[in-house]
């Protein structure tokens, strides 16, 4: 089974976002999941039954829309050969505002095999099985600690999440008056041991919630000798103790320490998508602050560099949602390209004013998704495309500070 390309993953995510924002009236939106081993005769039999039962719907409009959606599905299934991963149909009367609906159908071939058959009729499409395919399964346990504080988290795919923060009652190294040095040291060691045990119990509770087939191991961070003491004391559950992948020096033991730990373990995580993307962004920033001239940002500058084949790597934010619209004067004397954010949950109103030359109205002659356009241009010019998550700091900067599009160039073009 071929693995999804970065652009295919982006398109899959974007389709689900669009479907998530579509709403129907009553129960007029149908979701039909057909796994690869399902007999089509069984599917058509159920659809005919559902069509018959829909005749009992009191609302005439709802009844007509539901039966029309089922008729559409039945006609499509006549000539269907189920793909190797199965197929999903989303169809129904979608509310488009102004008291109007459009009968729409979206067909998705899932990136992973479907394991369920489901017919679902509601005011929204049923997306949970497909949304589950977007989630990264590979998970790492994260633990940073010293004798005063500990933070426990998980790295799942590209996302770091903090789950627990613990603080200790371990006394400082200065003893109170009246205590012997030996007695004070003994009490201090007992407090340290008790704190390590609390950390171990809390970390074990969190890490054991992860499916062990997806649990890659534990990264342990902190100053020396704390992390070494914790490891040698075997405070984790015995099944987790043997999953410690390494000990790493970190300065912080609060939530920011989890990010520091992941950075410190970059060699161990070098094949992880998160680290690949972080390295790409760091390479871009390195070129940006140097005098090499091999960093480009801004949609137009990046496009111009792509068109002359100067882009080595095009970096696009996974969360970029923009379209490029070509508008033209009705007289044909003026033409312009406009880029704007494309928000599927809001109706885009095409009002671009009047021609600056003659005052005539402007009409849309072409509309393209920015990501599709630049990806296609990259393919033509032999440039690599990488999609960057916003789940880490540099990825967030790509979207918010650079508009979601930057490039690492093969040479300085002077643009």
mmCIF file of N, CA, C and O in Angstrom, residues 6 30 36 88 112 134 168 190 194 207 234 259 283 296 345 366 369 395:
data_model
loop_
_atom_site.group_PDB
_atom_site.id
_atom_site.type_symbol
_atom_site.label_atom_id
_atom_site.label_comp_id
_atom_site.label_asym_id
_atom_site.label_seq_id
_atom_site.Cartn_x
_atom_site.Cartn_y
_atom_site.Cartn_z
ATOM 1 N N UNK A 6 3.116 14.174 1.280
ATOM 2 C CA UNK A 6 2.814 15.311 2.149
ATOM 3 C C UNK A 6 1.640 16.114 1.594
ATOM 4 O O UNK A 6 0.765 16.558 2.336
ATOM 5 N N UNK A 30 -26.127 12.589 4.649
ATOM 6 C CA UNK A 30 -25.857 11.150 4.748
ATOM 7 C C UNK A 30 -24.355 10.882 4.624
ATOM 8 O O UNK A 30 -23.688 11.394 3.723
ATOM 9 N N UNK A 36 -13.547 -2.338 2.333
ATOM 10 C CA UNK A 36 -13.197 -3.068 1.102
ATOM 11 C C UNK A 36 -13.831 -4.455 0.992
ATOM 12 O O UNK A 36 -14.002 -4.968 -0.112
ATOM 13 N N UNK A 88 -15.804 6.276 0.994
ATOM 14 C CA UNK A 88 -16.774 6.984 1.839
ATOM 15 C C UNK A 88 -17.504 8.016 0.982
ATOM 16 O O UNK A 88 -16.880 8.770 0.231
ATOM 17 N N UNK A 112 -6.162 4.881 4.802
ATOM 18 C CA UNK A 112 -5.990 3.614 5.518
ATOM 19 C C UNK A 112 -7.253 2.775 5.335
ATOM 20 O O UNK A 112 -8.335 3.319 5.091
ATOM 21 N N UNK A 134 -6.029 10.897 10.830
ATOM 22 C CA UNK A 134 -5.117 12.039 10.855
ATOM 23 C C UNK A 134 -4.207 12.013 12.072
ATOM 24 O O UNK A 134 -3.163 12.650 12.095
ATOM 25 N N UNK A 168 7.874 19.410 45.146
ATOM 26 C CA UNK A 168 8.276 18.610 46.303
ATOM 27 C C UNK A 168 8.314 19.439 47.577
ATOM 28 O O UNK A 168 8.230 20.672 47.546
ATOM 29 N N UNK A 190 14.984 10.968 52.728
ATOM 30 C CA UNK A 190 13.655 10.365 52.762
ATOM 31 C C UNK A 190 12.683 11.196 51.925
ATOM 32 O O UNK A 190 11.882 10.657 51.145
ATOM 33 N N UNK A 194 10.685 9.969 48.603
ATOM 34 C CA UNK A 194 9.221 10.057 48.519
ATOM 35 C C UNK A 194 8.786 10.849 47.285
ATOM 36 O O UNK A 194 7.785 10.504 46.637
ATOM 37 N N UNK A 207 1.715 7.238 31.363
ATOM 38 C CA UNK A 207 2.312 6.502 30.241
ATOM 39 C C UNK A 207 1.579 5.189 29.959
ATOM 40 O O UNK A 207 1.505 4.740 28.819
ATOM 41 N N UNK A 234 14.629 2.945 39.895
ATOM 42 C CA UNK A 234 13.539 2.164 39.301
ATOM 43 C C UNK A 234 12.176 2.543 39.905
ATOM 44 O O UNK A 234 11.424 1.697 40.404
ATOM 45 N N UNK A 259 9.733 20.835 25.942
ATOM 46 C CA UNK A 259 10.224 21.236 24.628
ATOM 47 C C UNK A 259 11.740 21.158 24.581
ATOM 48 O O UNK A 259 12.334 20.697 23.598
ATOM 49 N N UNK A 283 17.100 25.404 9.343
ATOM 50 C CA UNK A 283 17.946 25.685 8.184
ATOM 51 C C UNK A 283 17.508 26.974 7.505
ATOM 52 O O UNK A 283 18.348 27.789 7.088
ATOM 53 N N UNK A 296 14.009 32.902 1.177
ATOM 54 C CA UNK A 296 12.985 33.745 0.544
ATOM 55 C C UNK A 296 11.675 33.591 1.301
ATOM 56 O O UNK A 296 11.338 32.501 1.756
ATOM 57 N N UNK A 345 -15.765 27.800 6.490
ATOM 58 C CA UNK A 345 -16.926 27.950 7.337
ATOM 59 C C UNK A 345 -17.641 29.273 7.128
ATOM 60 O O UNK A 345 -18.637 29.558 7.763
ATOM 61 N N UNK A 366 -10.564 33.272 -12.720
ATOM 62 C CA UNK A 366 -9.828 32.077 -12.291
ATOM 63 C C UNK A 366 -9.688 32.092 -10.770
ATOM 64 O O UNK A 366 -9.503 33.140 -10.168
ATOM 65 N N UNK A 369 -6.311 27.291 -5.436
ATOM 66 C CA UNK A 369 -5.770 27.173 -4.085
ATOM 67 C C UNK A 369 -4.269 27.456 -4.139
ATOM 68 O O UNK A 369 -3.549 26.911 -4.990
ATOM 69 N N UNK A 395 7.236 26.229 13.699
ATOM 70 C CA UNK A 395 6.121 26.025 12.777
ATOM 71 C C UNK A 395 5.058 27.099 12.943
ATOM 72 O O UNK A 395 4.464 27.559 11.965
#
